[in-house]
Every structure is written in structure tokens, then in C-alpha cells.
């Protein structure tokens, strides 16, 4: 008995030493440091795109990048989870330790403010001049992503947040003629659906309710007043905001049981259990795509869309963009990536797969069909307003405060408390 | 014993087994859902059909899951095996010294060690990353961004529990054995090697089970402290599980795949684990 | 001098661990407490010393009260649930039963699975849909005539539901601890009690249960500290929602979403302190008990 244990213990100890040695050594051998002296230099591209559609789009851009830049290899450092939550947390630790990736994904707009303030990003004005990007991106977009005249990211796509998804059959059954145009019509339609015993409005986890809030604010206040809310010194205590929040409360009272995330909520519409859902246009891919990541539904018959009530003519936008961190190991490679991300070819490869439209005005229109064709048309003519939940209008601490206020509101249904919290968040974070 | 008593005992054994079987069924419910969903095509993988058997059986999800997990599995092995063995070595030596070769203040030190179990790790990720980056610069070796740094973090934060297990276990070794060895002229290491280590089996099993599980299943340290080339299977798993549009059957197949090694360890070491617990490890 | 020679080698052997724990545990704790006492509410500012201001102002925030209440309910449900279930399973098995190894392995194995893996399943099982929209447990309950409920979305008892996956994961371990405890009770003691006229129940009450007290206590400590730090499970099942907020999730939000290092450090400090409050007495007690014996 004892001798067996001695043998086992000796084996264990020997194992510890050899394995840890070879574990460490083997690993270092297998890991050329990015941007080291290899023949092909790596470009570490950090994103949260791992799912069907988004990852395919990234791969399509990667192909173009590697064709155009034979001396670089694309190195995919994607981390999934909660619309980039985990990726952003990891990114923050990397930035603070001064070991940034070569380029990282971020929502264009205020979400980047923290990085800019901390001096983590290089400005890209010279790149914009070199590629004449100010001519191909809409001027309003350039204006909304500029910080004191400087631009820090290259938007690759545009998503729309204020989309009302609905089930035509459920609407017909409830006697609702078509997509409601105003918030008042919306409430009336919700009431009719409720009378039929269907879920009037489906919602997901708490962030989808913040998403709903931004569409209601825009629909109630109008585009200019909405955009003014995010300027320093804006008045969140105004009676107009109070009215919008009261409408929000009314609309929320028609919401079904919260689902686990946006997909199950959207699915309730597709399955005919619910009439309406307000979600970004990434829901289109989920409704429409074949089972590999979608529900395989027929557009216009199984599901349909319209601008969220009261927001017709305004594109409540958000955009995924890439940046140039200061101290990137492979700065030239990162710039080469940004050029692909900014190019017509890159955007037209990425966007049809991701289910979004390109930020550039000169995209190949034939690639964008069905919903995306509508979106492209609206994008070229609509006024712009920036999304709250998706990082355009508010910076990260502000968004965290808004989400907290909305999460608490879902429990209390206390409008004055919500308004107070929103006003405090704006006062603390607007810049 | 009378026939009535024997009969009653048999009946009570029957009842006990019955109740235990009911609990087995309850414990296996999540596993049932994982398994049946993993064999479904994507169209059937849906919470509404969680209880149903697949109408069409397919291993497609398993194929994809394997493809996506495979790059991380070897990293997980490189992480979990040396990590748990190193934890054993350190824990065993600490436990030995703190129970049998004590120095003044040993109890206080032990208490201070134990407190390390209770740190909320999410709160210290940022300084931890900075510490490891500092180590990189100091030593010229790659701690941060590679597996050695991850092993280091796990081993260090594993010291408290491993020391506790070994110490409580070694307390049950009679002091006379140590004394006898000392009288024979053996030094500390010699005594450790010839007297203590040979009887450490059960405690080693407990520590390996504990550490292997936490190393293998860890996500937080892994994603923060290493780079994509050394990400273990849990990060790959998260990348399947956390994406926006979710291929549920692939996720669940991947979840099972990623758990196979830990389950194997439990089956292989299960008996020693019980023996280790009985001998006082973790009994307090 | 000779005394020093006897204890010095031991000290040297544990020296690496002392250094490592010093840096990684106490260094980090020190960093954390210092940060918690500054006004560094964003990443760029330097941060001035403000004493306990952050510790006090946290109590003005409604979210903090919610997350503390949630943590308390979760802890009670989880610790009691895992203790009672683990004890019960061990009790059923303690006299030896056929197939014990298999039972044990099955009860233990949830510990082998991470919540990154099982989070989605629990989300499905604890889906709050009812009646015709019931899936998961609610559909099962419907089929066998049990009442349905909203699980972790229940405004009052949601956190108790959130404890279910944790109970599932840890009760096998508690079972193993108690089984080891039961087996550690010398048969002579039980026999002696029987001779003294104790009933089987009496033997349990007066002999076995008192001897299980140390096991119970260490199980309590292990479960308690898991509970106060619970994070993975909640994020995997529910995400970062107020309805299931706990201090560890709040801390994550403070550090990584609100970018408020001082607030994150303050919450971390409260978590450490709350763990310390019941761990330190236990540590003192166990060291004393050992000295006595």
C-alpha cells in the first residue's frame, strides 16, 4: 500500500515539474508575440462578433484585408457576451495596463468618450482626409461622431434602433388597420390587441426596455428636442419629458412578461403570440434568416416593420466602428485594417452578412434587399438621432445610470423617480 | 433479530433507495435537457421543445461544437494539469509545515492564508492585470497574455483552500510518526518525503478534484489574463453561448463536451475523494 | 539558536506562499481599500482621500439596498437548501446502500460543470411563462398539477429561485461532507447509546448530530462565502438586471460599465467585510478547538 503511494507521489511531483515546464515553454513557442519579428505580422482585431451573421461579415472583411495586405495576417480576438459587455470589460483592463489590441470595435459616438478622455485613442482626421471619408459619410454622421472637431473611429455599418416590428395577422385579428403612426395610435392599437387576449407588446431583459424608452422619447419629443437632451445643461426635468415618461409608463403597462433577451421577445411576434416589438434592425436577420441563427420567416406576411410610432422621418442610429488605440503594437497593420473597414468594398462585404447598411453613401444598392433596401432609402433622406442604449448619444457611465434607472422603474413604476434619476444621470455625465 | 425487524429494515432500505432514485432524476433534469437539445437540428432547438426528444436526430451540432472548442481544449489541459499539480505541491508543503513543523505564529499565518479564499475576484481584475504586466516587464518572461500567468494566478489564489485541505488532513497523522523520523536523524524534507507524502493520497485527490474543477471551468481569469492564442475551452464555449443569435444545439453540445474532462476526474478520483473527506480534509 | 534551526526550514518552505499571498491577496485588498477611500470616480482623475464617504453614500442608492436584500435572500435559500438537501441525502445513504458509489457520483457531478455551460439550460427551465406559454419547469409543473410561478422574475421570491442552480451544484458536495461526518462517528458510541436504552432516533439526536457540528460549520462557511460572492451563476442565467442584482454584479457594473473605480472598490470592500464577519470568528474558533484537543 505504502510503496504504491510513494510511487504515485513521485510520479505526481515529476509530472508537476515537467508539465509546468513544458506547459510554459510549449506555450511560448506556440505564441509568437503579435507583431513580432515574424514574416507575416499579425493584426489583432478585437470585437464581440462571434455569432452567425456578424462573424461571417467579419470573415468577409478579413478576406479582403488579407488579399490587399499580403504581409499581414488577421488575428481574431473576439469575445462574445451581452452586446459586448464582456469584451468591453476585458478591453478596459487591457487599456489600463497599456497593452491594447491593434484595433478594437466600439459603438461610434459617445461610447468612445471615456477612451478619448483617458488618452487611449489616436485621432483619425488625417486618415479621413487621406481617404476623403468626409465626402462619402453623411455630414450629420460626421458631426455626431466628432469630438471637438476630431474623429476617433471608422464606422463600418449603420443599424437602426427605432423599428417597430409587428405581426400582420395579429393586427388584422385585433382590427388594427396598420402600423400606428403616433404614440396615441400606438396605445389605442395595444388596447385592441389586449382585448383579443394576445400580448400587445413583447419585451426582453432590462436593456430592451431602455431600448424601448429611447424610441418613446424620440416619438414623444420629436427629433430636435430629443437630440438636445444630450447637450450639456439640457433640461431633463421639463414637462415634455414628464409627458414622454408617462407615455412610456402607459406603453410599458401593455408589455408581456419580460423574456430572457431580445430574441425570445422578437420570436413572440414571429410566432403570433404578440403583436408588437420595438427592437433594432438586427432583428430582421433573426426573423428572416434560415435556421442557422434565424427563424426562417417570410417578410411582410409573417412579420412586418415600420418606424417606431411618432419617429417617421428620423433614423435613430447606431454604428459599429473600429479605432486606433495609442501604443498599438502593429500600428501600420491597424491602419491597413481601418482602410479596409472604411472602404466601399469592405463595407459591402460586411454589411449584407451582418444585416446592416453601410455608413458610406456610395454602397452598391443591389446588395441590399427587402428590409435593408428600405433602410438604405431612409438613411439617405431621414434626420438623424443617436441611440442611447447603443452608445451614440450617451457615454458608458451615463448609459449605466440610465439602465439602472430603467431597471428600478420596472419594479416601482414611479415616473417622478425615473425622471429624477435620468436628470441626475444627465447632469453628472453630459459633456 | 426477529423476522419482523428484518422485514422492516428491508422496507426502510427500499424506501431510502426509492427516495434516492427520485433525487437522481431531479439532479439529472438539466443534463437531460442539455443532451436531447444537443442532438436536435437548429429548428427544433428551442425552449418550447425542451422536454421533447429530437424528431430528427443529428450530430451536426456536436461536429460544429467540436470544431469551435478544439483550439481551446489543449490550452485547458496545459492550464489545468500543471495548475492543479502545482497547487497540490504547494498546498501539501504548506500543510505539512503548518501542522507538523510549526514555527512561532504558524496559526496566525494559517488564518491569514485562509482569508485569501474570500476575495471577490471581479473586484481586483484591473490591478491583477497590471501586476502581471509588471511581472512581464520585470522578468522578461510572458506571464500576462499567456498560460503561465494564468496558472500563476490560479495557483496563488488556490493556496488557501489547498493548504487548508492538506493541513486538516495532516493533523490526523500521529505526531509520534514524525518524532520517530526525527529521532532517526531525518530532516524536515526527508521526513516529508518518506513519512508524510506516502500517506497523502486522499488529500491529493481532494485537492486535485477541487483545483482541476476550478481551473478547467474558470472563465473570468482566463479571459482577462491570457490572449486569444491561449484561451481555454471556457472562452470558446462563451463565444458560442454568448453571441447575439444563438445556435442552441451547438451551445449545448459544446457545454457537454467542455465538461467531460472534469466529470472523468470525478469518476476516477471519486473514491479517494470520499476517503480524503473522511480523513478530515475540509472537516474543520 | 537550536530552536531557530528547528523552525527555520519550515518557514523557508512556506516562504514562497507567504510572498504570493502577501502580494496577490493582501496587496490587492490594500489596493482595494485605499481606492475605496478616494474620490476616484473615473479612470483619469487622481483621486483624493475622502475617508469613509463612499461607504456611507452607497446607502443612499436604492440599487444598493436592493442588491443587499437580494444577497441576503439568496444566501438564506442557498445555504439552507444545500445544507438540508445535502444532509438528507447523506442521511439516506449513511448506513450503506447498494449502488452507493453511483448515487454519490451522480449527486457530486453538478460540481464538475460550470455555469458558463449550464446557464442557458437554467434560463430555459426557469422561464417565467405560464399557462399556454409555459416552458421549462412550469410546463412540467402544469403536467403534474403543481402550481406555476415566475421563478427568478418573481418580485418577492425571485432570488430564492435563483438559488436553485446553486443548490443543484453544491448539495452533492455537502452530501459528501456529511457522509464523511456520519461515517466518522465511531460505531461503539452508537452501540453504547443503544445499550443505554436510546431509540434509533435518540441515537441520532444525542450522539450523531452533536458530532456532526464541526462538519456543519465548515459546510456553512464554504457555502456562505460562495453565496456572498455569487456572480457567474447570476450573470449566466439572468445577465446584469436589477431584478436579480447582487453586490458582486453591482460591483462589476460599477467598475466596467459606470467606470467608477472608487464605487467598485467600495462594494468589493463591503463584500470582503461581510464575508469576514462570519469567517473570522469561525477561524478563531477552529484554531482554539484544535489547541484544546
PDB file of N, CA, C and O in Angstrom, chain B residues 152-185:
ATOM      1  N   UNK B 152      -0.248  30.831 -12.711  1.00  0.00           N
ATOM      2  CA  UNK B 152       0.226  31.505 -11.505  1.00  0.00           C
ATOM      3  C   UNK B 152      -0.946  32.051 -10.684  1.00  0.00           C
ATOM      4  O   UNK B 152      -1.048  31.809  -9.483  1.00  0.00           O
ATOM      5  N   UNK B 153      -1.856  32.751 -11.355  1.00  0.00           N
ATOM      6  CA  UNK B 153      -2.975  33.346 -10.625  1.00  0.00           C
ATOM      7  C   UNK B 153      -3.818  32.260  -9.942  1.00  0.00           C
ATOM      8  O   UNK B 153      -4.183  32.385  -8.777  1.00  0.00           O
ATOM      9  N   UNK B 154      -4.108  31.208 -10.677  1.00  0.00           N
ATOM     10  CA  UNK B 154      -4.924  30.146 -10.086  1.00  0.00           C
ATOM     11  C   UNK B 154      -4.218  29.455  -8.932  1.00  0.00           C
ATOM     12  O   UNK B 154      -4.828  29.139  -7.918  1.00  0.00           O
ATOM     13  N   UNK B 155      -2.910  29.215  -9.108  1.00  0.00           N
ATOM     14  CA  UNK B 155      -2.179  28.517  -8.052  1.00  0.00           C
ATOM     15  C   UNK B 155      -2.141  29.390  -6.802  1.00  0.00           C
ATOM     16  O   UNK B 155      -2.391  28.913  -5.695  1.00  0.00           O
ATOM     17  N   UNK B 156      -1.868  30.684  -7.001  1.00  0.00           N
ATOM     18  CA  UNK B 156      -1.771  31.551  -5.828  1.00  0.00           C
ATOM     19  C   UNK B 156      -3.122  31.654  -5.117  1.00  0.00           C
ATOM     20  O   UNK B 156      -3.212  31.470  -3.904  1.00  0.00           O
ATOM     21  N   UNK B 157      -4.189  31.899  -5.881  1.00  0.00           N
ATOM     22  CA  UNK B 157      -5.485  32.015  -5.221  1.00  0.00           C
ATOM     23  C   UNK B 157      -5.992  30.650  -4.749  1.00  0.00           C
ATOM     24  O   UNK B 157      -6.964  30.573  -3.986  1.00  0.00           O
ATOM     25  N   UNK B 158      -5.332  29.571  -5.182  1.00  0.00           N
ATOM     26  CA  UNK B 158      -5.690  28.243  -4.689  1.00  0.00           C
ATOM     27  C   UNK B 158      -4.953  27.869  -3.412  1.00  0.00           C
ATOM     28  O   UNK B 158      -5.314  26.903  -2.745  1.00  0.00           O
ATOM     29  N   UNK B 159      -3.903  28.640  -3.078  1.00  0.00           N
ATOM     30  CA  UNK B 159      -3.108  28.286  -1.886  1.00  0.00           C
ATOM     31  C   UNK B 159      -3.980  28.134  -0.635  1.00  0.00           C
ATOM     32  O   UNK B 159      -3.848  27.149   0.094  1.00  0.00           O
ATOM     33  N   UNK B 160      -4.891  29.067  -0.362  1.00  0.00           N
ATOM     34  CA  UNK B 160      -5.663  28.947   0.886  1.00  0.00           C
ATOM     35  C   UNK B 160      -6.402  27.615   0.998  1.00  0.00           C
ATOM     36  O   UNK B 160      -6.211  26.882   1.965  1.00  0.00           O
ATOM     37  N   UNK B 161      -7.200  27.295  -0.004  1.00  0.00           N
ATOM     38  CA  UNK B 161      -8.015  26.084   0.122  1.00  0.00           C
ATOM     39  C   UNK B 161      -7.129  24.840   0.127  1.00  0.00           C
ATOM     40  O   UNK B 161      -7.368  23.900   0.894  1.00  0.00           O
ATOM     41  N   UNK B 162      -6.072  24.827  -0.672  1.00  0.00           N
ATOM     42  CA  UNK B 162      -5.210  23.645  -0.723  1.00  0.00           C
ATOM     43  C   UNK B 162      -4.462  23.463   0.591  1.00  0.00           C
ATOM     44  O   UNK B 162      -4.329  22.342   1.093  1.00  0.00           O
ATOM     45  N   UNK B 163      -3.991  24.579   1.144  1.00  0.00           N
ATOM     46  CA  UNK B 163      -3.315  24.494   2.432  1.00  0.00           C
ATOM     47  C   UNK B 163      -4.272  23.976   3.500  1.00  0.00           C
ATOM     48  O   UNK B 163      -3.918  23.102   4.300  1.00  0.00           O
ATOM     49  N   UNK B 164      -5.493  24.495   3.466  1.00  0.00           N
ATOM     50  CA  UNK B 164      -6.499  24.061   4.442  1.00  0.00           C
ATOM     51  C   UNK B 164      -6.729  22.552   4.352  1.00  0.00           C
ATOM     52  O   UNK B 164      -6.726  21.844   5.364  1.00  0.00           O
ATOM     53  N   UNK B 165      -6.915  22.064   3.149  1.00  0.00           N
ATOM     54  CA  UNK B 165      -7.207  20.644   2.980  1.00  0.00           C
ATOM     55  C   UNK B 165      -6.047  19.796   3.488  1.00  0.00           C
ATOM     56  O   UNK B 165      -6.238  18.866   4.284  1.00  0.00           O
ATOM     57  N   UNK B 166      -4.836  20.128   3.056  1.00  0.00           N
ATOM     58  CA  UNK B 166      -3.699  19.310   3.466  1.00  0.00           C
ATOM     59  C   UNK B 166      -3.435  19.429   4.956  1.00  0.00           C
ATOM     60  O   UNK B 166      -3.127  18.453   5.619  1.00  0.00           O
ATOM     61  N   UNK B 167      -3.581  20.629   5.490  1.00  0.00           N
ATOM     62  CA  UNK B 167      -3.282  20.795   6.909  1.00  0.00           C
ATOM     63  C   UNK B 167      -4.249  19.975   7.749  1.00  0.00           C
ATOM     64  O   UNK B 167      -3.842  19.232   8.628  1.00  0.00           O
ATOM     65  N   UNK B 168      -5.537  20.107   7.442  1.00  0.00           N
ATOM     66  CA  UNK B 168      -6.509  19.349   8.223  1.00  0.00           C
ATOM     67  C   UNK B 168      -6.285  17.851   8.087  1.00  0.00           C
ATOM     68  O   UNK B 168      -6.545  17.079   8.995  1.00  0.00           O
ATOM     69  N   UNK B 169      -5.823  17.459   6.951  1.00  0.00           N
ATOM     70  CA  UNK B 169      -5.562  16.047   6.743  1.00  0.00           C
ATOM     71  C   UNK B 169      -4.333  15.597   7.521  1.00  0.00           C
ATOM     72  O   UNK B 169      -4.340  14.569   8.196  1.00  0.00           O
ATOM     73  N   UNK B 170      -3.274  16.394   7.465  1.00  0.00           N
ATOM     74  CA  UNK B 170      -2.031  16.007   8.138  1.00  0.00           C
ATOM     75  C   UNK B 170      -2.161  16.038   9.658  1.00  0.00           C
ATOM     76  O   UNK B 170      -1.437  15.335  10.347  1.00  0.00           O
ATOM     77  N   UNK B 171      -3.090  16.843  10.169  1.00  0.00           N
ATOM     78  CA  UNK B 171      -3.269  16.884  11.619  1.00  0.00           C
ATOM     79  C   UNK B 171      -3.595  15.492  12.145  1.00  0.00           C
ATOM     80  O   UNK B 171      -3.231  15.132  13.262  1.00  0.00           O
ATOM     81  N   UNK B 172      -4.225  14.679  11.309  1.00  0.00           N
ATOM     82  CA  UNK B 172      -4.626  13.341  11.765  1.00  0.00           C
ATOM     83  C   UNK B 172      -3.469  12.349  11.761  1.00  0.00           C
ATOM     84  O   UNK B 172      -3.610  11.243  12.246  1.00  0.00           O
ATOM     85  N   UNK B 173      -2.329  12.718  11.172  1.00  0.00           N
ATOM     86  CA  UNK B 173      -1.165  11.826  11.245  1.00  0.00           C
ATOM     87  C   UNK B 173      -0.588  11.924  12.656  1.00  0.00           C
ATOM     88  O   UNK B 173      -0.335  13.031  13.144  1.00  0.00           O
ATOM     89  N   UNK B 174      -0.377  10.810  13.348  1.00  0.00           N
ATOM     90  CA  UNK B 174       0.132  10.872  14.728  1.00  0.00           C
ATOM     91  C   UNK B 174       1.506  11.548  14.776  1.00  0.00           C
ATOM     92  O   UNK B 174       2.364  11.275  13.937  1.00  0.00           O
ATOM     93  N   UNK B 175       1.674  12.439  15.767  1.00  0.00           N
ATOM     94  CA  UNK B 175       2.944  13.138  15.912  1.00  0.00           C
ATOM     95  C   UNK B 175       4.097  12.182  16.145  1.00  0.00           C
ATOM     96  O   UNK B 175       5.240  12.464  15.814  1.00  0.00           O
ATOM     97  N   UNK B 176       3.763  11.004  16.732  1.00  0.00           N
ATOM     98  CA  UNK B 176       4.838  10.054  17.050  1.00  0.00           C
ATOM     99  C   UNK B 176       5.587   9.627  15.788  1.00  0.00           C
ATOM    100  O   UNK B 176       6.798   9.421  15.813  1.00  0.00           O
ATOM    101  N   UNK B 177       4.857   9.509  14.686  1.00  0.00           N
ATOM    102  CA  UNK B 177       5.499   9.099  13.435  1.00  0.00           C
ATOM    103  C   UNK B 177       6.562  10.108  13.032  1.00  0.00           C
ATOM    104  O   UNK B 177       7.675   9.757  12.641  1.00  0.00           O
ATOM    105  N   UNK B 178       6.199  11.398  13.164  1.00  0.00           N
ATOM    106  CA  UNK B 178       7.139  12.454  12.804  1.00  0.00           C
ATOM    107  C   UNK B 178       8.327  12.418  13.756  1.00  0.00           C
ATOM    108  O   UNK B 178       9.482  12.478  13.351  1.00  0.00           O
ATOM    109  N   UNK B 179       7.994  12.291  15.063  1.00  0.00           N
ATOM    110  CA  UNK B 179       9.047  12.266  16.075  1.00  0.00           C
ATOM    111  C   UNK B 179      10.022  11.132  15.796  1.00  0.00           C
ATOM    112  O   UNK B 179      11.236  11.307  15.831  1.00  0.00           O
ATOM    113  N   UNK B 180       9.485   9.957  15.494  1.00  0.00           N
ATOM    114  CA  UNK B 180      10.323   8.787  15.249  1.00  0.00           C
ATOM    115  C   UNK B 180      11.281   9.075  14.101  1.00  0.00           C
ATOM    116  O   UNK B 180      12.472   8.742  14.150  1.00  0.00           O
ATOM    117  N   UNK B 181      10.745   9.725  13.079  1.00  0.00           N
ATOM    118  CA  UNK B 181      11.585  10.024  11.937  1.00  0.00           C
ATOM    119  C   UNK B 181      12.687  11.007  12.322  1.00  0.00           C
ATOM    120  O   UNK B 181      13.838  10.861  11.919  1.00  0.00           O
ATOM    121  N   UNK B 182      12.304  11.984  13.149  1.00  0.00           N
ATOM    122  CA  UNK B 182      13.282  12.975  13.592  1.00  0.00           C
ATOM    123  C   UNK B 182      14.386  12.312  14.399  1.00  0.00           C
ATOM    124  O   UNK B 182      15.563  12.609  14.226  1.00  0.00           O
ATOM    125  N   UNK B 183      13.952  11.414  15.284  1.00  0.00           N
ATOM    126  CA  UNK B 183      14.925  10.718  16.127  1.00  0.00           C
ATOM    127  C   UNK B 183      15.895   9.932  15.260  1.00  0.00           C
ATOM    128  O   UNK B 183      17.085   9.844  15.531  1.00  0.00           O
ATOM    129  N   UNK B 184      15.386   9.411  14.165  1.00  0.00           N
ATOM    130  CA  UNK B 184      16.251   8.686  13.239  1.00  0.00           C
ATOM    131  C   UNK B 184      17.209   9.619  12.505  1.00  0.00           C
ATOM    132  O   UNK B 184      17.993   9.166  11.670  1.00  0.00           O
ATOM    133  N   UNK B 185      17.094  10.912  12.775  1.00  0.00           N
ATOM    134  CA  UNK B 185      18.018  11.853  12.165  1.00  0.00           C
ATOM    135  C   UNK B 185      17.556  12.446  10.861  1.00  0.00           C
ATOM    136  O   UNK B 185      18.305  13.134  10.178  1.00  0.00           O
TER     137      UNK B 185
END
